[in-house]
């Protein structure tokens, strides 16, 4: 689960991580009250959407930049009006963009130098890793690729926690001394505590800055959480912004379906994540394009199949559907009956290819054949994929 | 022979009184698996009954082990209690803990894995379909089935299968059995980013098992476990190996169902992993329908008989 920058910074403050003073507004009327909380002087105006690349984004109304520096609060007021309620398109939003529903004003801090700091899971060691770099404010993938010697990693032993010598190591590598080193050490320790205690999946601070007065501040904050752990963090669940999530994905989650929209025109409905991914792959292998990832889980009940069809059909690009179910434990005939009833209920008119395999598959195929529906049976994944690709071509 | 488990392995089920655990305990009993104990705190002294089977339930894993000699556990307990259940199995000195539970917090697994360092117990999973060593009876019954895989699709034989994904494992096993090629052991290592046993651990076991003549290695996008296994295969494994990687069409940064299936960088894409497979002499299945055929191609080129 992702949260907004302003929410992440509020969380940071709870953990004693220094951030520039800021205030939010969700209506033009609230701009003045929000700005009244900030001192006179240079102010940042930041569009709050979950996607990255905001600064270089463009609004659909032509206004450039979802993050702007303003010399005065008066300018900030004017700029905020151009952002709020408008749709921001960035490299990460896709062409549809995201509507900006919250503006975050912050004091524009004086920057001495920018750094990069992140905490996430190191999959190779199954331990948390702190990643730091002297190249702040840049795309970290580029830094890792072009100048790997400027990227430093410290792996934390979860049994002991972050050790002081590791903090000193990071600070030394970042080249910080004196009061900056002291402040950075405190920030790194608190950031790790925040990561660990909130079950964060990843915390990224880019840039982390030093100021001419020796302060160390998190200028930006990107935080995501492990969705498996949300049950023990109601205070984090409360930060969820449904406006930022795909409505079809939200609908799918109500039926325990895992759905992700893609750009193609062949929808697929599959049981199991690995099989669902491979079904997308095999569609592409035979020249088609998958419209989605959809995992109905181990079951594939009638209610789930109906919900899945409705979600799939909500995507207007879809020209055909491929159902691929390996009914291991479940009776294929029960699944087939569910598919037939679902097709009748939603009045499906698009081409539908069904590949059913597993327990009691003969009876299941007979049910599909006897349904009188214009669905086509596929014998293997390859056969089914080729059939649906041909039908939508 | 087989790896990890044999038809005579005695297993216990943690969470046997839950719907999920109970249903699959029954299927394992039907398959002929030696399910000798159940564990549910507070229900010790009761019995789990299925047909003529009467499986005693214990309050703790330690009690169950002491009374029955079980050496392997299947964990079906809900996510908030699963980490504790795994560690209880480790504390009781089990050889193997198979964690079926899906949705365990990553932080819990990070702690469990650290706590298990140096212990004799092997963990399989979590979020895995389990492990099956097929038997010689009808529909491969008489074997050892731990977890949630359909038993009847298997056939006793000489191919080892290892995968992160459940249904994709079934797909591979089904293709093999349809071609009359049996399996030694089929292992699901689970779809989570932090899991106990890696692809490489299983590959090493298959390589050392004289009964295993060929291996199917199924992977996904995310992480570098498949790459690590492939490089080892190149150096040490002379058996035919076929590989498949799911997720070639998955967009970067989106989690594809499994918590571990997410492309983070250039190294963990399907294309990158497939390239390493090829470089390491693994016969790559072009599509998921091609997994058994890919192994046959590899076996033929190495002059190995799989049946």
XYZ file of C-alpha atoms in Angstrom:
700
model
C 0.000 0.000 0.000
C 1.269 3.451 -0.925
C 0.689 6.744 0.852
C 1.098 10.388 -0.120
C 4.207 12.431 0.551
C 2.439 14.606 3.135
C 1.259 11.478 4.981
C 4.733 9.980 4.865
C 6.206 13.179 6.300
C 3.657 13.229 9.114
C 4.743 9.669 9.871
C 8.395 10.746 9.745
C 7.718 13.475 12.290
C 6.236 10.895 14.667
C 9.553 9.051 14.480
C 11.618 12.191 15.004
C 12.784 12.474 11.398
C 13.289 16.094 10.415
C 11.229 17.376 7.472
C 10.554 20.896 6.174
C 7.495 22.483 7.760
C 4.409 21.995 5.605
C 0.625 22.189 5.386
C -2.012 20.689 3.086
C -5.160 21.955 1.387
C -7.836 20.133 -0.563
C -9.864 23.199 -1.643
C -8.820 26.623 -3.003
C -10.438 28.207 0.067
C -8.120 26.217 2.310
C -4.961 27.477 0.547
C -4.856 30.639 2.642
C -5.277 28.841 5.963
C -2.637 26.304 4.979
C -0.173 28.997 3.909
C -0.846 30.954 7.094
C 0.846 28.096 8.977
C 4.083 28.684 7.070
C 6.572 31.532 7.443
C 6.882 34.235 4.780
C 9.425 33.439 2.083
C 10.277 30.796 -0.521
C 7.635 28.064 -0.619
C 7.265 24.771 -2.456
C 3.928 23.770 -3.982
C 3.641 19.999 -4.344
C 0.876 18.045 -6.081
C -0.026 14.988 -4.035
C -0.419 11.901 -6.198
C 1.094 8.473 -5.590
C 3.082 8.346 -8.814
C 6.652 9.591 -9.033
C 8.140 12.021 -11.552
C 5.816 14.821 -10.436
C 8.306 17.632 -10.926
C 8.798 16.810 -14.592
C 5.093 16.054 -15.180
C 2.629 18.104 -17.218
C -0.995 18.851 -16.429
C -3.611 18.062 -19.080
C -4.455 21.783 -19.055
C -0.939 22.477 -20.328
C 0.579 23.718 -17.056
C 4.076 22.292 -16.597
C 5.418 20.830 -13.346
C 3.570 19.117 -10.500
C 6.144 20.411 -7.998
C 7.048 24.120 -8.108
C 9.373 26.482 -6.277
C 7.805 29.852 -5.491
C 9.664 32.905 -4.203
C 6.752 34.034 -2.067
C 3.647 32.615 -0.428
C 1.617 34.859 -2.751
C 3.090 33.105 -5.794
C 2.454 29.728 -4.141
C -1.208 30.573 -3.782
C -1.497 31.295 -7.495
C 0.452 28.184 -8.587
C -1.581 25.919 -6.301
C -4.732 27.065 -8.094
C -3.306 25.788 -11.371
C -2.630 22.333 -9.900
C -5.588 21.490 -7.664
C -8.371 19.593 -9.407
C -6.338 19.168 -12.569
C -4.883 15.998 -14.000
C -1.148 15.483 -13.797
C 0.589 13.182 -16.263
C 4.032 11.889 -15.276
C 6.325 9.138 -16.544
C 4.758 6.849 -13.965
C 1.052 7.673 -14.251
C 0.434 6.477 -17.795
C -1.238 8.738 -20.348
C -4.470 9.027 -18.315
C -2.633 10.820 -15.487
C -3.957 11.392 -11.971
C -6.251 14.078 -10.688
C -4.559 16.207 -8.028
C -6.883 16.340 -5.026
C -4.467 17.601 -2.383
C -1.837 20.355 -2.471
C 1.070 20.245 -0.043
C 2.835 23.540 0.736
C 6.232 23.366 2.391
C 8.955 25.778 3.344
C 11.530 25.800 0.531
C 14.657 24.761 2.416
C 18.051 26.123 1.526
C 20.052 23.204 0.149
C 23.762 22.716 0.763
C 23.947 19.256 -0.743
C 21.528 16.497 -1.807
C 21.823 12.812 -0.865
C 19.805 9.629 -1.368
C 18.607 7.302 1.374
C 16.323 4.261 1.212
C 15.450 1.226 3.311
C 13.957 -1.918 1.835
C 14.195 -5.706 1.891
C 17.344 -7.259 0.469
C 15.918 -10.419 -1.065
C 19.262 -12.176 -1.364
C 19.959 -12.070 2.366
C 16.325 -11.841 3.540
C 17.346 -8.868 5.677
C 16.641 -5.135 5.582
C 19.123 -3.107 3.563
C 19.885 0.607 3.840
C 20.917 2.157 0.554
C 22.600 5.570 0.556
C 24.242 7.739 -2.069
C 25.968 11.055 -2.404
C 24.053 11.531 -5.649
C 20.738 12.817 -4.314
C 17.873 14.149 -6.364
C 18.690 11.840 -9.255
C 17.121 8.666 -10.578
C 18.778 6.051 -8.385
C 18.652 3.378 -11.100
C 20.834 5.650 -13.204
C 23.272 6.158 -10.334
C 23.439 2.391 -9.752
C 24.133 1.820 -13.426
C 26.537 4.671 -14.212
C 28.347 5.271 -10.926
C 27.881 2.201 -8.688
C 30.813 3.358 -6.528
C 28.623 6.212 -5.287
C 26.001 3.816 -3.929
C 26.513 2.392 -0.429
C 24.653 -0.492 1.167
C 24.402 -1.698 4.727
C 22.555 -4.913 5.532
C 20.893 -4.908 8.941
C 20.763 -8.002 11.140
C 17.094 -8.232 12.168
C 18.035 -9.956 15.421
C 20.231 -7.079 16.598
C 18.798 -4.169 14.680
C 20.754 -1.315 13.134
C 24.157 -1.133 14.830
C 25.924 2.143 15.612
C 29.019 1.135 13.649
C 26.820 0.702 10.590
C 25.400 4.192 11.019
C 28.950 5.560 11.335
C 29.947 3.661 8.213
C 27.128 5.223 6.205
C 27.858 8.718 7.477
C 31.546 8.373 6.676
C 30.813 7.159 3.168
C 28.427 10.048 2.617
C 31.275 12.349 3.672
C 29.399 13.969 6.546
C 31.182 15.384 9.604
C 30.474 17.451 12.698
C 26.925 18.564 13.355
C 25.770 17.195 9.974
C 27.085 13.744 10.925
C 25.297 13.914 14.261
C 21.991 14.939 12.684
C 22.286 12.406 9.864
C 23.016 9.620 12.356
C 19.881 10.460 14.302
C 17.844 10.590 11.102
C 19.132 7.225 9.825
C 18.429 5.505 13.152
C 14.923 6.951 13.307
C 14.227 6.095 9.695
C 15.172 2.466 10.339
C 12.909 2.390 13.373
C 10.089 3.811 11.251
C 10.709 1.156 8.559
C 10.763 -1.701 11.041
C 7.903 -0.701 13.323
C 5.425 0.194 10.594
C 6.090 -2.926 8.467
C 7.130 -0.687 5.595
C 7.972 -2.382 2.320
C 10.155 0.516 1.264
C 11.087 3.974 2.451
C 12.820 6.258 0.002
C 14.103 9.751 0.763
C 15.251 11.453 -2.421
C 16.627 13.917 -1.794
C 17.854 13.926 1.746
C 19.505 17.328 2.217
C 21.948 19.174 4.356
C 21.332 22.889 4.943
C 23.886 25.687 5.441
C 23.029 25.616 9.164
C 23.864 21.909 9.539
C 20.334 20.529 9.543
C 19.618 17.232 7.802
C 16.126 17.027 6.333
C 14.002 14.587 4.353
C 12.936 16.812 1.469
C 10.839 14.151 -0.187
C 9.347 10.961 1.234
C 8.066 7.896 -0.524
C 6.737 5.141 1.719
C 4.973 1.891 0.886
C 3.794 -0.811 3.265
C 3.657 -4.601 3.244
C -0.012 -5.314 2.544
C 0.247 -8.625 4.432
C 0.981 -6.678 7.630
C -1.764 -4.057 7.394
C -4.000 -6.040 9.742
C -1.808 -4.903 12.653
C -1.596 -1.243 11.587
C -5.085 0.267 11.508
C -3.505 3.742 11.702
C -1.800 3.081 8.369
C -4.862 1.544 6.729
C -6.592 4.850 7.558
C -4.109 6.597 5.230
C -5.269 4.624 2.201
C -6.490 6.906 -0.620
C -8.895 5.004 -2.852
C -8.775 7.875 -5.390
C -5.242 6.748 -6.182
C -6.195 3.155 -6.905
C -7.705 1.649 -10.020
C -11.454 1.257 -9.389
C -11.420 -2.145 -11.075
C -8.605 -3.317 -8.808
C -10.558 -2.189 -5.746
C -13.654 -4.025 -6.995
C -11.571 -7.147 -7.649
C -10.123 -7.148 -4.145
C -13.672 -7.369 -2.722
C -13.975 -10.815 -4.313
C -10.445 -11.925 -3.378
C -9.439 -11.510 -6.988
C -6.024 -10.191 -7.830
C -6.456 -7.956 -10.876
C -4.062 -5.635 -12.678
C -5.085 -3.719 -15.784
C -2.741 -3.791 -18.779
C -2.877 -2.226 -22.237
C -3.859 -5.158 -24.482
C -7.171 -6.478 -25.761
C -7.271 -10.123 -24.655
C -8.562 -10.442 -21.131
C -7.590 -13.474 -19.098
C -9.060 -15.179 -16.075
C -6.772 -17.720 -14.433
C -6.332 -19.530 -11.127
C -2.950 -19.048 -9.507
C -0.483 -16.175 -9.863
C 2.203 -18.127 -11.721
C -0.273 -19.580 -14.183
C -1.907 -16.154 -14.609
C 1.437 -14.564 -15.483
C 2.254 -17.372 -17.903
C -1.140 -17.042 -19.545
C -0.348 -13.383 -20.273
C 3.019 -14.486 -21.624
C 1.602 -17.158 -23.917
C -0.954 -14.717 -25.361
C 1.911 -12.419 -26.264
C 3.993 -15.324 -27.551
C 1.311 -16.088 -30.142
C 1.021 -12.462 -31.230
C -1.759 -11.147 -29.002
C -1.663 -8.601 -26.188
C -2.973 -9.330 -22.678
C -5.517 -6.863 -21.260
C -4.943 -7.829 -17.653
C -3.510 -10.050 -14.966
C -6.338 -11.767 -13.107
C -5.825 -14.460 -10.504
C -9.015 -15.926 -9.039
C -7.009 -17.855 -6.453
C -7.367 -21.514 -5.673
C -11.142 -21.594 -5.849
C -12.824 -19.996 -8.868
C -16.380 -20.023 -7.509
C -19.379 -18.886 -9.529
C -19.591 -15.573 -7.643
C -15.900 -14.928 -8.310
C -16.184 -15.787 -11.981
C -19.192 -13.477 -12.386
C -17.355 -10.649 -10.619
C -14.269 -11.324 -12.734
C -16.231 -11.193 -15.995
C -17.850 -7.911 -14.965
C -14.488 -6.372 -14.146
C -12.955 -7.630 -17.373
C -15.858 -6.282 -19.418
C -15.480 -2.887 -17.741
C -12.322 -2.473 -19.827
C -13.526 -1.212 -23.196
C -10.339 -2.338 -24.966
C -11.158 -5.988 -24.380
C -12.017 -7.848 -27.581
C -11.898 -11.417 -26.318
C -11.482 -13.485 -23.162
C -9.306 -16.456 -22.328
C -10.221 -18.517 -19.293
C -7.442 -20.830 -18.131
C -8.213 -22.953 -15.085
C -6.175 -25.820 -13.748
C -8.702 -27.384 -11.393
C -6.368 -29.321 -9.177
C -8.526 -30.037 -6.164
C -11.669 -28.298 -7.328
C -14.088 -30.193 -9.527
C -13.785 -28.881 -13.100
C -17.488 -29.468 -13.557
C -18.278 -27.068 -10.732
C -16.003 -24.505 -12.380
C -17.576 -25.127 -15.799
C -21.057 -24.670 -14.348
C -19.906 -21.402 -12.783
C -18.481 -20.175 -16.084
C -21.691 -21.038 -17.978
C -23.882 -19.287 -15.407
C -21.570 -16.285 -15.317
C -21.589 -15.941 -19.100
C -25.393 -16.094 -19.121
C -25.716 -13.608 -16.279
C -23.427 -10.975 -17.756
C -24.697 -11.601 -21.303
C -21.243 -12.052 -22.731
C -21.003 -11.367 -26.456
C -17.227 -11.317 -26.911
C -15.315 -14.386 -28.102
C -14.523 -16.671 -25.177
C -12.004 -19.495 -25.168
C -11.958 -21.798 -22.163
C -9.127 -24.105 -21.283
C -10.059 -26.379 -18.432
C -7.820 -29.080 -17.022
C -7.701 -31.212 -13.929
C -10.132 -32.990 -11.655
C -13.298 -34.328 -13.414
C -12.403 -32.437 -16.569
C -14.465 -34.661 -18.906
C -17.699 -33.736 -17.166
C -16.604 -30.091 -17.099
C -16.003 -29.980 -20.831
C -19.343 -31.713 -21.426
C -21.071 -28.995 -19.384
C -19.392 -26.303 -21.501
C -20.327 -28.087 -24.752
C -23.956 -28.609 -23.677
C -24.380 -24.975 -22.577
C -25.371 -23.793 -26.029
C -23.002 -20.851 -25.544
C -20.673 -19.739 -28.279
C -17.615 -20.533 -26.234
C -14.654 -22.364 -27.647
C -12.750 -25.069 -25.899
C -8.951 -25.130 -25.835
C -7.115 -28.385 -25.167
C -3.783 -26.985 -23.914
C -2.621 -23.504 -22.923
C -0.926 -23.145 -26.286
C -4.029 -24.274 -28.181
C -6.310 -21.958 -26.199
C -3.991 -18.974 -26.592
C -3.688 -19.455 -30.345
C -7.473 -19.689 -30.681
C -8.203 -16.473 -28.793
C -5.441 -14.566 -30.578
C -6.929 -15.625 -33.933
C -10.442 -14.648 -32.839
C -9.543 -11.077 -31.865
C -7.137 -10.483 -34.749
C 14.406 -42.641 -3.493
C 13.115 -39.145 -3.520
C 14.116 -35.890 -1.871
C 12.844 -34.317 1.386
C 10.091 -36.888 2.026
C 9.315 -40.525 1.294
C 6.045 -42.496 1.533
C 7.021 -43.578 5.053
C 7.624 -40.017 6.352
C 5.453 -39.276 9.384
C 3.858 -35.850 9.208
C 1.871 -33.661 11.553
C -0.513 -30.891 10.556
C -0.476 -27.560 12.446
C -3.950 -26.108 12.105
C -5.641 -29.454 11.397
C -8.895 -28.292 13.007
C -9.259 -25.336 10.609
C -11.270 -25.663 7.372
C -8.249 -25.368 5.128
C -5.908 -27.602 7.121
C -8.627 -30.175 7.763
C -9.651 -30.439 4.119
C -6.106 -31.038 2.963
C -5.276 -33.381 5.854
C -8.139 -35.565 4.591
C -6.838 -35.477 1.017
C -3.374 -36.425 2.246
C -4.812 -39.332 4.253
C -6.707 -40.474 1.144
C -3.444 -40.304 -0.796
C -1.922 -42.704 1.697
C 0.288 -40.158 3.471
C 1.305 -40.938 7.050
C -0.524 -38.088 8.782
C 0.160 -39.152 12.357
C -0.766 -36.059 14.357
C -2.551 -32.749 14.360
C -1.650 -29.721 16.457
C -4.126 -27.115 17.643
C -3.405 -25.348 20.946
C -6.289 -26.024 23.336
C -7.603 -29.053 21.471
C -5.091 -31.617 22.685
C -6.689 -34.987 23.471
C -9.273 -34.730 20.697
C -9.093 -36.666 17.444
C -9.263 -35.710 13.788
C -11.440 -38.353 12.184
C -11.694 -39.203 8.502
C -13.110 -42.542 7.344
C -11.232 -45.195 9.271
C -8.485 -42.721 10.219
C -8.369 -41.361 13.751
C -5.545 -38.832 14.030
C -4.684 -37.645 17.566
C -4.562 -33.889 18.172
C -1.963 -32.330 20.481
C -1.613 -28.944 22.148
C 1.958 -28.466 20.984
C 4.295 -29.652 18.270
C 6.691 -30.947 20.933
C 3.934 -33.148 22.414
C 2.995 -34.443 18.964
C 6.596 -35.265 18.093
C 7.158 -37.029 21.397
C 4.038 -39.172 21.082
C 4.141 -40.007 17.375
C 7.685 -39.572 16.080
C 6.545 -37.140 13.384
C 9.498 -35.495 11.615
C 7.742 -33.131 9.234
C 5.053 -30.514 9.732
C 2.554 -28.885 7.393
C 1.603 -25.392 8.606
C -1.927 -24.264 7.747
C -2.425 -21.716 10.527
C -3.647 -18.187 9.642
C -1.026 -15.504 8.756
C -0.909 -13.661 12.117
C 0.080 -16.908 13.912
C 2.069 -18.611 11.178
C 5.538 -17.324 12.106
C 5.035 -18.618 15.621
C 3.842 -21.975 14.302
C 6.944 -22.331 12.124
C 9.267 -21.548 15.024
C 7.428 -24.039 17.221
C 8.228 -26.724 14.640
C 11.871 -25.614 14.583
C 12.034 -25.702 18.381
C 10.623 -29.244 18.374
C 13.535 -30.311 16.174
C 11.563 -31.272 13.082
C 13.496 -32.109 9.903
C 11.174 -30.124 7.681
C 8.461 -27.509 8.136
C 6.243 -26.879 5.112
C 4.449 -23.532 5.455
C 1.391 -23.420 3.213
C -0.026 -20.210 4.724
C -0.336 -17.298 2.304
C -0.071 -13.689 3.482
C 2.507 -13.833 6.283
C 4.004 -10.358 6.892
C 7.486 -9.993 5.402
C 8.906 -8.731 8.712
C 7.735 -11.925 10.437
C 9.501 -14.046 7.858
C 12.663 -11.932 8.106
C 12.705 -12.679 11.836
C 11.845 -16.357 11.399
C 14.599 -16.865 8.861
C 17.127 -15.159 11.125
C 15.959 -17.195 14.111
C 16.306 -20.427 12.100
C 19.948 -19.778 11.218
C 21.999 -22.710 12.450
C 19.016 -24.926 13.252
C 18.700 -28.401 11.752
C 15.182 -27.711 10.463
C 14.545 -26.947 6.813
C 11.673 -24.590 5.979
C 9.736 -24.893 2.729
C 7.546 -21.913 1.837
C 5.641 -19.998 3.031
C 2.887 -19.352 0.499
C 3.689 -22.614 -1.222
C 1.680 -25.571 -2.546
C 3.851 -28.003 -0.590
C 5.708 -31.101 -1.667
C 4.677 -34.445 -3.172
C 6.628 -37.665 -3.531
C 4.316 -39.790 -5.685
C 3.531 -43.381 -4.734
C 3.044 -46.490 -6.831
C -0.692 -46.972 -6.294
C -3.647 -45.860 -8.389
C -3.325 -42.178 -9.373
C 0.067 -42.179 -7.630
C -1.466 -42.900 -4.207
C 0.682 -44.464 -1.546
C 3.001 -41.479 -1.737
C 3.648 -38.598 0.586
C 1.604 -35.468 -0.072
C 2.190 -32.430 2.131
C 0.224 -29.304 1.306
C -2.447 -28.542 -1.232
C -1.332 -30.081 -4.550
C -3.711 -32.435 -6.313
C -2.215 -35.894 -5.725
C -3.734 -37.720 -8.696
C -1.903 -35.698 -11.376
C 1.403 -37.214 -10.260
C 3.122 -40.426 -11.252
C 6.028 -42.100 -9.557
C 9.182 -41.792 -11.636
C 12.441 -39.960 -12.247
C 11.873 -36.246 -12.815
C 12.233 -33.594 -10.132
C 10.098 -30.442 -10.339
C 10.767 -27.228 -8.420
C 8.706 -24.061 -8.671
C 7.562 -20.984 -6.795
C 4.035 -21.225 -8.162
C 1.370 -23.820 -7.342
C -0.746 -24.035 -10.476
C 2.312 -23.736 -12.694
C 3.809 -26.741 -10.884
C 0.608 -28.686 -11.496
C 0.782 -27.679 -15.151
C 4.319 -29.098 -15.451
C 3.510 -32.259 -13.492
C 0.380 -32.830 -15.553
C 2.340 -32.491 -18.793
C 4.906 -35.018 -17.550
C 2.323 -37.530 -16.356
C 0.352 -37.160 -19.614
C 3.524 -38.180 -21.431
C 3.952 -41.102 -19.050
C 6.977 -39.493 -17.397
C 6.889 -39.903 -13.625
C 8.369 -37.719 -10.884
C 10.637 -38.354 -7.917
C 9.489 -35.336 -5.929
C 7.633 -32.128 -6.841
C 8.498 -29.141 -4.686
C 6.787 -25.768 -4.369
C 9.131 -23.314 -2.687
C 6.548 -20.532 -2.482
C 5.876 -17.137 -4.009
C 6.992 -14.852 -1.178
C 10.104 -12.646 -1.239
C 11.449 -14.279 1.931
C 11.227 -18.044 1.899
C 13.019 -20.870 3.600
C 14.331 -23.128 0.866
C 15.572 -21.707 -2.427
C 15.522 -23.062 -5.955
C 19.221 -23.789 -5.552
C 18.750 -25.802 -2.335
C 16.275 -28.064 -4.126
C 18.388 -28.320 -7.273
C 21.312 -29.529 -5.139
C 19.111 -32.217 -3.594
C 17.830 -33.344 -6.992
C 21.354 -33.405 -8.356
C 22.483 -35.654 -5.504
C 19.481 -37.977 -5.798
C 20.385 -40.977 -8.019
C 16.709 -41.640 -8.801
C 16.213 -38.179 -10.275
C 17.259 -38.246 -13.941
C 16.002 -34.852 -15.048
C 14.801 -31.560 -13.517
C 12.212 -28.930 -14.378
C 13.024 -25.536 -12.837
C 10.131 -23.079 -12.891
C 10.674 -19.495 -11.878
C 9.127 -16.074 -11.968
C 10.113 -12.448 -12.282
C 11.581 -10.830 -9.155
C 14.669 -11.636 -7.092
C 17.703 -13.564 -8.285
C 17.000 -17.086 -6.968
C 16.622 -18.609 -10.434
C 19.832 -17.010 -11.640
C 21.718 -18.326 -8.620
C 20.366 -21.842 -9.311
C 21.201 -21.633 -13.023
C 24.818 -20.643 -12.388
C 25.243 -23.556 -10.006
C 23.686 -25.925 -12.560
C 26.177 -24.768 -15.159
C 29.078 -25.667 -12.856
C 27.832 -28.789 -11.089
C 24.798 -30.431 -12.651
C 25.098 -32.852 -15.543
C 21.448 -33.926 -15.508
C 19.071 -32.570 -18.144
C 17.349 -29.414 -16.887
C 14.425 -27.557 -18.450
C 13.485 -24.086 -17.267
C 10.579 -21.712 -17.543
C 10.209 -18.149 -16.260
C 6.743 -16.635 -15.862
C 6.130 -12.920 -16.187
C 7.668 -11.850 -19.507
C 4.708 -9.510 -20.045
C 4.510 -8.196 -16.483
C 5.045 -4.419 -16.217
C 7.847 -3.235 -13.921
C 6.913 -2.175 -10.426
C 3.592 -4.032 -10.289
C 3.223 -6.970 -7.949
C 1.833 -9.916 -9.905
C -0.211 -11.784 -7.322
C 2.726 -13.368 -5.534
C 4.353 -10.957 -3.123
C 7.707 -11.884 -4.606
C 6.731 -11.499 -8.241
C 7.667 -7.910 -8.904
C 10.274 -6.548 -11.248
C 12.582 -4.227 -9.334
C 15.542 -3.812 -11.646
C 17.078 -4.885 -14.917
C 18.401 -8.120 -13.421
C 15.150 -9.694 -12.307
C 13.090 -9.470 -15.486
C 11.961 -12.616 -17.299
C 14.180 -11.766 -20.275
C 17.280 -11.431 -18.063
C 16.607 -14.723 -16.302
C 15.886 -16.573 -19.552
C 19.161 -15.274 -20.976
C 21.043 -16.670 -17.961
C 19.218 -20.014 -18.296
C 20.334 -20.320 -21.906
C 23.887 -19.335 -21.053
C 23.919 -22.039 -18.357
C 22.778 -24.835 -20.648
C 19.210 -25.017 -19.389
C 16.667 -25.885 -22.088
C 14.148 -23.053 -21.946
C 10.459 -23.828 -22.399
C 9.197 -21.358 -24.999
C 5.711 -21.388 -23.521
C 4.302 -22.959 -20.358
C 2.817 -25.686 -22.605
C 6.358 -26.621 -23.593
C 7.802 -27.502 -20.162
C 7.731 -31.322 -20.442
C 8.804 -31.200 -24.090
C 11.704 -28.917 -23.205
C 12.916 -31.477 -20.678
C 12.573 -34.227 -23.291
C 14.706 -32.164 -25.687
C 17.365 -31.692 -23.052
C 17.292 -35.378 -22.076
C 17.584 -36.449 -25.710
C 20.587 -34.202 -26.324
C 22.281 -35.644 -23.232
C 21.271 -39.222 -24.009
C 19.367 -39.561 -20.733
C 16.229 -41.679 -20.306
C 13.559 -40.003 -18.180
C 11.147 -42.917 -17.835
